Tab-separated table of C-alpha atoms and ligand atoms in Angstrom:
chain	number	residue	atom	x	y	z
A	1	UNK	CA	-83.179	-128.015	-218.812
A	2	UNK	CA	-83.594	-129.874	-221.778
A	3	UNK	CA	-80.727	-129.639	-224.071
A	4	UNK	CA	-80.605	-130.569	-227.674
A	5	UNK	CA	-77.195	-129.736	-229.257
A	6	UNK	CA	-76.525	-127.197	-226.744
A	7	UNK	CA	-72.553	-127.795	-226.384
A	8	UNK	CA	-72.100	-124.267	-227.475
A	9	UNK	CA	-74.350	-122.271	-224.698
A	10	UNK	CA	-73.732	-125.027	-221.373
A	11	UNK	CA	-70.710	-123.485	-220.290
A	12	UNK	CA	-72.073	-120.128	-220.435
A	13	UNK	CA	-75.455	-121.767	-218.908
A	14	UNK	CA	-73.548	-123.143	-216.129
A	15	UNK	CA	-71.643	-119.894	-215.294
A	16	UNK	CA	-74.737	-117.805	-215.045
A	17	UNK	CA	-76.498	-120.084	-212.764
A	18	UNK	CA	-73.664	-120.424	-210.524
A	19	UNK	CA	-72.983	-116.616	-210.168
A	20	UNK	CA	-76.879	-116.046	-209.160
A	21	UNK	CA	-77.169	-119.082	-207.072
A	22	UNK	CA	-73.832	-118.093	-205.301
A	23	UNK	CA	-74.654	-114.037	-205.394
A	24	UNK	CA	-76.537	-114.525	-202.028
A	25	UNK	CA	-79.054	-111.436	-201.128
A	26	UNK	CA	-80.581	-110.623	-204.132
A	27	UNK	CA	-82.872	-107.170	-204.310
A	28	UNK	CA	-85.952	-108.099	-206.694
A	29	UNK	CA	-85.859	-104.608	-208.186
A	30	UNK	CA	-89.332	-105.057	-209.710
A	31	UNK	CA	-90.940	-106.108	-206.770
A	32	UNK	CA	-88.865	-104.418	-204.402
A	33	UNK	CA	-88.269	-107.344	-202.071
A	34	UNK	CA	-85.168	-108.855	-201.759
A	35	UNK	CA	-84.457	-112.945	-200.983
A	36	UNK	CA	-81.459	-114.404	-199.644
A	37	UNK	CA	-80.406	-117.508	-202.452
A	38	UNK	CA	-77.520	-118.742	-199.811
A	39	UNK	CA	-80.991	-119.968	-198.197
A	40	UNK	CA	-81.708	-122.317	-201.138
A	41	UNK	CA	-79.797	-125.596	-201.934
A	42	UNK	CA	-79.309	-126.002	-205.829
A	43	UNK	CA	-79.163	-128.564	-208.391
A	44	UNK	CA	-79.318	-128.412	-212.135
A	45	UNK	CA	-80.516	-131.209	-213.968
A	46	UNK	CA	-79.573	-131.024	-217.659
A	47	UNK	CA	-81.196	-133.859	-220.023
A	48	UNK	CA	-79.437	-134.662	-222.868
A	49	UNK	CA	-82.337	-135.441	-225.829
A	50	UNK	CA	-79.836	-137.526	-227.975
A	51	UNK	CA	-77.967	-134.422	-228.847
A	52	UNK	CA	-75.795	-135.113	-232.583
A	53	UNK	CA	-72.892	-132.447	-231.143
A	54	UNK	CA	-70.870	-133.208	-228.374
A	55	UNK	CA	-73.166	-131.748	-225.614
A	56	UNK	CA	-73.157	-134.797	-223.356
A	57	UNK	CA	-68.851	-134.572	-223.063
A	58	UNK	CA	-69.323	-131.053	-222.784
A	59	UNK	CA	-71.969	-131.802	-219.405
A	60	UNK	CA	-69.725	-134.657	-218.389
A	61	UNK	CA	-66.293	-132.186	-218.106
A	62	UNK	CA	-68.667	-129.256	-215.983
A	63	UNK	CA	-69.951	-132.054	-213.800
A	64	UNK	CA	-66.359	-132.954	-213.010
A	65	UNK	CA	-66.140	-129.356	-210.981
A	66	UNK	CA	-69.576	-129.250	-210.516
A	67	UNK	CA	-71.255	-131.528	-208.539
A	68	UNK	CA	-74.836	-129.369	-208.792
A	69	UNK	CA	-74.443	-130.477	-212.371
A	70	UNK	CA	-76.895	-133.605	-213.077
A	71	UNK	CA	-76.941	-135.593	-216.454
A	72	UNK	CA	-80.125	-137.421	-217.757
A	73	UNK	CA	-79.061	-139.143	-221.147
A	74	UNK	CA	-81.644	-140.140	-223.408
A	75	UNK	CA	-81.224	-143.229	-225.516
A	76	UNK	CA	-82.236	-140.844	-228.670
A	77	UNK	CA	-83.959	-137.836	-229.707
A	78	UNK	CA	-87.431	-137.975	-227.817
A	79	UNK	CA	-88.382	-134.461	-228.259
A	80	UNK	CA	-88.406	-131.308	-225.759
A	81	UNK	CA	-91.699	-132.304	-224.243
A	82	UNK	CA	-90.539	-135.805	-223.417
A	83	UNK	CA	-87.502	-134.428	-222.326
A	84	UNK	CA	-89.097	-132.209	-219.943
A	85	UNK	CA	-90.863	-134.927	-218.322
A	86	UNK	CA	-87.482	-137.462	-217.573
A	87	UNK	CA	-85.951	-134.011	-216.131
A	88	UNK	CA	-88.968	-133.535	-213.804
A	89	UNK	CA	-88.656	-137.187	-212.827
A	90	UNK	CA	-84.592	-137.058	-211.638
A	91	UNK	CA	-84.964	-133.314	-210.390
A	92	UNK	CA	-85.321	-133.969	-206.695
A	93	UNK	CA	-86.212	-130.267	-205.062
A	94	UNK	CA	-88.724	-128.766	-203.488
A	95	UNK	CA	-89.468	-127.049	-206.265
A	96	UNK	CA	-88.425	-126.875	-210.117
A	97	UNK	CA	-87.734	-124.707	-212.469
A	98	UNK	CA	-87.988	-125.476	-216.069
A	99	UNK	CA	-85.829	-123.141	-218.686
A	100	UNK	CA	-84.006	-123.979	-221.934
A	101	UNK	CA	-80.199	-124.695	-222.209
A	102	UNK	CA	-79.970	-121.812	-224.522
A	103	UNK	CA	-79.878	-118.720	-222.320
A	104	UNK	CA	-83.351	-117.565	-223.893
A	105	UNK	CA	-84.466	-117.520	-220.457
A	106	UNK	CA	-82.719	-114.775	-218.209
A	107	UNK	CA	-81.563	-116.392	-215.443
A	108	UNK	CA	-81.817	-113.440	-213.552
A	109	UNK	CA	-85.480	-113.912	-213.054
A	110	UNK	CA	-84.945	-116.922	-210.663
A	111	UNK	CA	-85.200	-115.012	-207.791
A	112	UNK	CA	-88.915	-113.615	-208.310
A	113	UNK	CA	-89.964	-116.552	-209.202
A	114	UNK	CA	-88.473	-118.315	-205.865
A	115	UNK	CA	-90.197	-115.384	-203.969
A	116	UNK	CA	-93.904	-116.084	-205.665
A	117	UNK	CA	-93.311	-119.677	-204.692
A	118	UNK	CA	-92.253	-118.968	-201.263
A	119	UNK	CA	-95.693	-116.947	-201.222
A	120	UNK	CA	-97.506	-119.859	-201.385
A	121	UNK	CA	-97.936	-120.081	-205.531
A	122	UNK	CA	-97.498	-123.461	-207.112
A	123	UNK	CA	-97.272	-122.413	-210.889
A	124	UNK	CA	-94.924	-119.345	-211.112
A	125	UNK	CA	-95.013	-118.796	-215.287
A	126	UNK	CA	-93.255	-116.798	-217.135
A	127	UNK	CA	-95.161	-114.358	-219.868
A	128	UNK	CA	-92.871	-113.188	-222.243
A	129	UNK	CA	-93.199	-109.101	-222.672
A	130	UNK	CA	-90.727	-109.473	-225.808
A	131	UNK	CA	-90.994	-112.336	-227.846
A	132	UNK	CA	-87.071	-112.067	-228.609
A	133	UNK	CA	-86.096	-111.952	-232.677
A	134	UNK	CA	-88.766	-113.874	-234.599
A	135	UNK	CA	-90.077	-113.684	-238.098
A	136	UNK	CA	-93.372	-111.684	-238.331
A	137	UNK	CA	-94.831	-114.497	-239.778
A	138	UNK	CA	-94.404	-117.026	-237.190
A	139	UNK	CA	-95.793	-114.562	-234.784
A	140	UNK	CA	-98.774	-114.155	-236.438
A	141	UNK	CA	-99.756	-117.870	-236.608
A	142	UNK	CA	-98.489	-118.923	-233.153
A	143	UNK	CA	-100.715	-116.247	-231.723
A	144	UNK	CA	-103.921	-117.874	-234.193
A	145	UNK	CA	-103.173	-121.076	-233.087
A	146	UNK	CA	-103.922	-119.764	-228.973
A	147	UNK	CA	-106.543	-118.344	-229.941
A	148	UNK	CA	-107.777	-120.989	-232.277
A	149	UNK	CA	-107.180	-123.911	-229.348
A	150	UNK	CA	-108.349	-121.413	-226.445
A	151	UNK	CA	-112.242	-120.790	-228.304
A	152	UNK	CA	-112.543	-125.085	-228.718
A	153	UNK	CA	-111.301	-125.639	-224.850
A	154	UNK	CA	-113.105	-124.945	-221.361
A	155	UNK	CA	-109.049	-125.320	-220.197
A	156	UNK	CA	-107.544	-121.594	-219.847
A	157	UNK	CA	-104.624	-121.555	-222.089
A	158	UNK	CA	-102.160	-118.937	-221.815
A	159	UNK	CA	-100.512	-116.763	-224.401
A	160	UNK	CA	-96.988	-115.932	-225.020
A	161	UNK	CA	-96.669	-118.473	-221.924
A	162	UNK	CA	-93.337	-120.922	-222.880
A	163	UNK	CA	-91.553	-123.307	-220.428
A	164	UNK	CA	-90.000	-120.414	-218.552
A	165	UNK	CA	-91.437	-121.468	-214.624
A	166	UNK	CA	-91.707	-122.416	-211.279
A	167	UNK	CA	-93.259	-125.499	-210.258
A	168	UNK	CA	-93.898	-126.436	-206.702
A	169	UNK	CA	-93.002	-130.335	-205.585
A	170	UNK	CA	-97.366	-130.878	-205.774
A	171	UNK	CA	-97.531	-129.888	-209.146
A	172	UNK	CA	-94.575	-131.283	-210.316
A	173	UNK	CA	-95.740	-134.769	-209.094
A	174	UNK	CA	-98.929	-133.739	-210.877
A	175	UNK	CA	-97.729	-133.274	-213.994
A	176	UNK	CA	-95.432	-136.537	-213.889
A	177	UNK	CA	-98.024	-138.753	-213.294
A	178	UNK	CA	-99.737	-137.999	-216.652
A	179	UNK	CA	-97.500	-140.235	-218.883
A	180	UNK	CA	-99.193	-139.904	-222.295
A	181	UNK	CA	-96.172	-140.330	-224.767
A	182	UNK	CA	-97.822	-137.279	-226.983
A	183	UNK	CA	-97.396	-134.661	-224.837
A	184	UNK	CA	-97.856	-131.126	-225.192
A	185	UNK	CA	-96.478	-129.762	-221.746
A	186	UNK	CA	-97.948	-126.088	-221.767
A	187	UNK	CA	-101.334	-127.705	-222.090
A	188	UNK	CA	-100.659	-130.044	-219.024
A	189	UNK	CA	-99.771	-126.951	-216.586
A	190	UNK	CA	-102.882	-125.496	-217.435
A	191	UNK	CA	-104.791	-128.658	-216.830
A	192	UNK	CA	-103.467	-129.479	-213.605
A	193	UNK	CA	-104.152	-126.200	-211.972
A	194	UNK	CA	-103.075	-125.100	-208.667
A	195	UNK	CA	-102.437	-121.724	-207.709
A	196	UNK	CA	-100.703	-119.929	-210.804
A	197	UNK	CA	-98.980	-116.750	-210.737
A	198	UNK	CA	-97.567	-114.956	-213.520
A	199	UNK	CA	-94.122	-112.919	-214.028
A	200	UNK	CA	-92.546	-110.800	-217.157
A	201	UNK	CA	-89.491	-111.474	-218.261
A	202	UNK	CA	-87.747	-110.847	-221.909
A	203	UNK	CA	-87.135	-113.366	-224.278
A	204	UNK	CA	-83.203	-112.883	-225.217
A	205	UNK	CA	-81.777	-114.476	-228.328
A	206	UNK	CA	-80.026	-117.841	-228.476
A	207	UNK	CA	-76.485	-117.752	-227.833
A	208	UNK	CA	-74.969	-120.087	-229.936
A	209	UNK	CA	-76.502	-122.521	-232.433
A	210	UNK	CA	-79.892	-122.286	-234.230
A	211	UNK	CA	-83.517	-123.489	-233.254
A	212	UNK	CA	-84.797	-126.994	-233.336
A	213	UNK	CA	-88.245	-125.723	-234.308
A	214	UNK	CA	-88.766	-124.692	-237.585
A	215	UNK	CA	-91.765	-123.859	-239.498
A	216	UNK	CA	-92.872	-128.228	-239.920
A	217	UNK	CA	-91.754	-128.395	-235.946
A	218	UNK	CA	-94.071	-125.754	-234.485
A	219	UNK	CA	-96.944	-126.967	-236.890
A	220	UNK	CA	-96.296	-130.578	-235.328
A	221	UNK	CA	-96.418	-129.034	-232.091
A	222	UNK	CA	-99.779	-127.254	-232.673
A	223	UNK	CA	-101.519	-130.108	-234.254
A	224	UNK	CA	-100.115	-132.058	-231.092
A	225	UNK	CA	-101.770	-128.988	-228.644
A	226	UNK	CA	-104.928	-129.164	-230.388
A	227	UNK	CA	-105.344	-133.014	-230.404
A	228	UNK	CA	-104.479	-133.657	-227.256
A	229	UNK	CA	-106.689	-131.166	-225.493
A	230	UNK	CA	-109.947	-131.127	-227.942
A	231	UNK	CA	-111.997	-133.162	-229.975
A	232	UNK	CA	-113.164	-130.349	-231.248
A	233	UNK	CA	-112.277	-130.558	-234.944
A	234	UNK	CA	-114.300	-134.008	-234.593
A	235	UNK	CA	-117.542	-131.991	-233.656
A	236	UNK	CA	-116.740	-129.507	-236.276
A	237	UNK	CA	-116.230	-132.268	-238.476
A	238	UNK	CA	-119.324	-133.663	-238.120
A	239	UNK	CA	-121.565	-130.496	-238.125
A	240	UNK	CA	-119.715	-129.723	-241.167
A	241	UNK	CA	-121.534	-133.179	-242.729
A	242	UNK	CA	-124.821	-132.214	-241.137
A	243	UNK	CA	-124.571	-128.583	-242.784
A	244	UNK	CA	-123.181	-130.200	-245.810
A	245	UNK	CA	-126.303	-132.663	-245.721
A	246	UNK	CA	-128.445	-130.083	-245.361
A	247	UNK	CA	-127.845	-127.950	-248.375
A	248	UNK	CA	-128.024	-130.958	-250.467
A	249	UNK	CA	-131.076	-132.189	-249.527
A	250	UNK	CA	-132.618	-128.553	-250.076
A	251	UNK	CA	-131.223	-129.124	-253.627
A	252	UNK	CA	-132.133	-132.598	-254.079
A	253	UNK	CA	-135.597	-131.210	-253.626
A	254	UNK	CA	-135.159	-128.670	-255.745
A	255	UNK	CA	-134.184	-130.612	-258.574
A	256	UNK	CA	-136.899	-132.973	-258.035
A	257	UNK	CA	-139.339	-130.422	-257.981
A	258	UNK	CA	-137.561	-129.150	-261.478
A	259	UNK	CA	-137.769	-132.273	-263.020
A	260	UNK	CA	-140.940	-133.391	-262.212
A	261	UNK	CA	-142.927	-129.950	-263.387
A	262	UNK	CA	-140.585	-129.310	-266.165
A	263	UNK	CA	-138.787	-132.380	-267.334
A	264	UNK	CA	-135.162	-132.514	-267.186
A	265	UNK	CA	-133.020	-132.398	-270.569
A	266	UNK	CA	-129.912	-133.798	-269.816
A	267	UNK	CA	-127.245	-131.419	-268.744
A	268	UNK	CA	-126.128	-130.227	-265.636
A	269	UNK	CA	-122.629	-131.409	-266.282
A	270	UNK	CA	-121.337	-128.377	-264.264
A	271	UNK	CA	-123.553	-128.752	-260.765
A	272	UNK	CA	-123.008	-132.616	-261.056
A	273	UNK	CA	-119.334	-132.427	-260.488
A	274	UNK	CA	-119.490	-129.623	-258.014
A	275	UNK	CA	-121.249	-131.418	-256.007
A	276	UNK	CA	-119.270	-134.819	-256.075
A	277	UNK	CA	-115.923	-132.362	-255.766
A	278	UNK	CA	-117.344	-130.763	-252.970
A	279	UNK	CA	-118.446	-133.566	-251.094
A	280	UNK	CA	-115.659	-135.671	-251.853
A	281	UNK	CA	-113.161	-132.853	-250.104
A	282	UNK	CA	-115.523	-132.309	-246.834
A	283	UNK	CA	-115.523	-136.358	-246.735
A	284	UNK	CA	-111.815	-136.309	-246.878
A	285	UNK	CA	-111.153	-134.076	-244.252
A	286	UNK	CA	-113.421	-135.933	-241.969
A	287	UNK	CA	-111.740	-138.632	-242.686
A	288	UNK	CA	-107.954	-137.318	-242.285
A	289	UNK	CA	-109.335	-135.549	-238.345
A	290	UNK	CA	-110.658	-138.369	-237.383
A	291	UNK	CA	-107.350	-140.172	-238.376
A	292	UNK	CA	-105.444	-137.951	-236.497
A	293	UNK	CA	-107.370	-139.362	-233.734
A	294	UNK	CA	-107.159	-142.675	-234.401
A	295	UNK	CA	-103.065	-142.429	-235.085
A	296	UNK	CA	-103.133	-140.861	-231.314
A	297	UNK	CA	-105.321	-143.932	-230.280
A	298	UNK	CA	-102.733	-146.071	-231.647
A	299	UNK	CA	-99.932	-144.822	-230.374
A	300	UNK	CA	-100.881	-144.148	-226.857
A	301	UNK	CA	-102.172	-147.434	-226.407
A	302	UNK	CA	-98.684	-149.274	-227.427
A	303	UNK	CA	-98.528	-147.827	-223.757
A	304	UNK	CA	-94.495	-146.953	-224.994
A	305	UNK	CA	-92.547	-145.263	-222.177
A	306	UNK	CA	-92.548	-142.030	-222.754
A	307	UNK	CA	-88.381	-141.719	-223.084
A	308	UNK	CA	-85.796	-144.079	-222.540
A	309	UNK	CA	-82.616	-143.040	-219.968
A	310	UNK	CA	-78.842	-144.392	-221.097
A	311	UNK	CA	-77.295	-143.028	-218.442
A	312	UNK	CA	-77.825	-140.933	-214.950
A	313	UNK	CA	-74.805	-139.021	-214.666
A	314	UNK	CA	-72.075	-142.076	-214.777
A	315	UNK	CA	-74.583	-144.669	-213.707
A	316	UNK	CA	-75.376	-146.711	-216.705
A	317	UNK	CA	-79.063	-148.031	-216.847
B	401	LIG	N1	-84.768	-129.256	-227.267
B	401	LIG	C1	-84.750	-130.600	-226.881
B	401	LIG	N2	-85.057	-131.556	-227.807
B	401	LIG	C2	-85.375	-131.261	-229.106
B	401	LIG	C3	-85.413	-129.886	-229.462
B	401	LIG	C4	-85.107	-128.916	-228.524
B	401	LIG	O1	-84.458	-130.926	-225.743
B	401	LIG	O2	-85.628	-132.168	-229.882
B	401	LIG	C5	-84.441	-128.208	-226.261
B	401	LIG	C6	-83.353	-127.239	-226.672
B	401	LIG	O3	-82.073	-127.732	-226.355
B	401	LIG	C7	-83.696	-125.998	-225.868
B	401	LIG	C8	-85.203	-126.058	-225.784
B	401	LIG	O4	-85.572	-127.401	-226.085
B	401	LIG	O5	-83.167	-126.058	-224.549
B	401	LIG	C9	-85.859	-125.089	-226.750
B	401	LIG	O6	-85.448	-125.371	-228.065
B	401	LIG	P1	-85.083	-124.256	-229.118
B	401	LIG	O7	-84.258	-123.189	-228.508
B	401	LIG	O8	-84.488	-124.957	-230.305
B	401	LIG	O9	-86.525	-123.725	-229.500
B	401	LIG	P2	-87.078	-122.202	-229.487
B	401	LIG	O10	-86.459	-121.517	-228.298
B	401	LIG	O11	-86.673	-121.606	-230.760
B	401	LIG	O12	-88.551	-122.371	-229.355
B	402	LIG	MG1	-84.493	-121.429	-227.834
């Protein structure tokens, strides 16, 4: 769990998953099979992402009467997605199960996903049937933006898919060793593959606090999932030029053609600066996607860690 000013919702997060991990049989009503969970051993692994309140004393006092209670502690704010990966690389189990710290994720849907994985599954994803309260607007554009990155990529991506699942110990390992520093985890499931299976659950609210992502954060994050999976807006950039091209060479002929057989006054202020306007702004863009590019090029090969660890519950590193 990554947690990001959480203090408010860890207690709470803590209590839950004790009372299902202690609540032994446990009937799967939609699936009608029921699993023991006295059969599992448990940790939770809570990474601290340079929270500002005081969520790590808050993880410190439960560990005290926990001992399932693990602390990662980031040096700063890395991000979720980097935060994700240092928890998958101190979570120890056979298997791991990625939620956020603020009890968005019902923890009561543990148990089917244990039972997929103990199926044979490697990838047991959660698809949200409610997408919890959220602005109409922000809807709309998150479910463009699949759309938009599923038509440039060969990779299945998956909708209303978040960081609610089950990953088995191969997949896990899979994921881990792909260190880029600009991640964008939901595309990495996907491209790692192994057997997926898919469970509904419903999105609750937050408990306490507000979201880290606001409108500026979730367009990050989609520029991130589009540049790191396609090069697509390159290709589009460049047939753009050769369409672009095109038309003006059909002009330029034109106007040739016009001058020659019927001389040319001068005028033509109007098309003149069209054109230079026009070409100017399809120039630019090129220029500013392929700079996105290059920026990525850049960064990733400073070959940076991808997060930095302070401290492993009261080991200091
Ligand atoms: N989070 C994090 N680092 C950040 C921002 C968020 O570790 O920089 C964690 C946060 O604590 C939570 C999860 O990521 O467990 C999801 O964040 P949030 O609830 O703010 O996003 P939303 O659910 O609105 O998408
Ligand atoms: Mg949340």
């Amino acid at each position: 769990m990554p947690a990001y000013n959480e203090s408010g919702n860890l207690k709470a997060m803590v209590g839950e998953l004790d009372s299902l991990t202690n609540s032994g049989l446990f009937v799967i009503e939609n699936i009608g099979q029921t699993i023991n969970l006295n059969d599992y051993e448990w940790e939770y692994v809570f990474v601290n992402d340079g929270s500002k309140d005081n969520t790590l004393q808050v993880l410190r006092s439960l560990r005290q009467d926990n001992a399932r209670v693990n602390i990662v502690n980031l040096s700063r704010n890395f991000g979720k997605e980097n935060a994700l990966l240092a928890g998958m690389d101190y979570a120890s189990g056979d298997a791991v199960i990625i939620m956020d710290a603020d009890l968005q994720h019902p923890v009561t849907a543990i148990p089917e996903m244990i039972y997929w994985w103990t199926q044979g599954y490697d990838d047991v994803y959660g698809r949200r049937s409610d997408r919890g309260r959220e602005s109409w607007l922000r809807k709309r554009l998150s479910l463009m933006f699949y759309s938009m990155l599923q038509s440039s990529t060969r990779i299945e991506i998956l909708q209303n898919v978040g960081d609610f699942r089950l990953l088995d110990r191969r997949a896990i390992d899979a994921i881990r060793s792909l260190r880029e520093t600009q991640r964008y985890t939901k595309g990495l499931y996907c491209w790692v593959g192994y057997n997926k299976k898919e469970f509904l659950f419903k999105q609750g609210d937050r408990l306490e606090g507000k979201s880290s992502f606001n409108f500026r954060g979730l367009l990050n994050l989609a520029i991130e999932g589009i540049t790191c999976f396609t090069t697509a807006p390159l290709r589009l950039s460049a047939i753009m030029g050769f369409i672009a091209s095109f038309i003006a060479l059909i002009y330029i002929i034109i106007v040739l053609i016009k001058t020659i057989f019927w001389g040319e006054p001068v005028q033509g202020y109007p098309t003149l600066i069209c054109t230079i306007l026009f070409f100017s702004g399809i120039q630019l863009i090129a220029l500013g996607i392929t700079g996105e590019y290059i920026g990525r090029i850049f960064n990733e090969t400073k070959r940076r860690p991808p997060y930095i660890v302070e401290s492993f519950n009261e080991t200091k590193l």
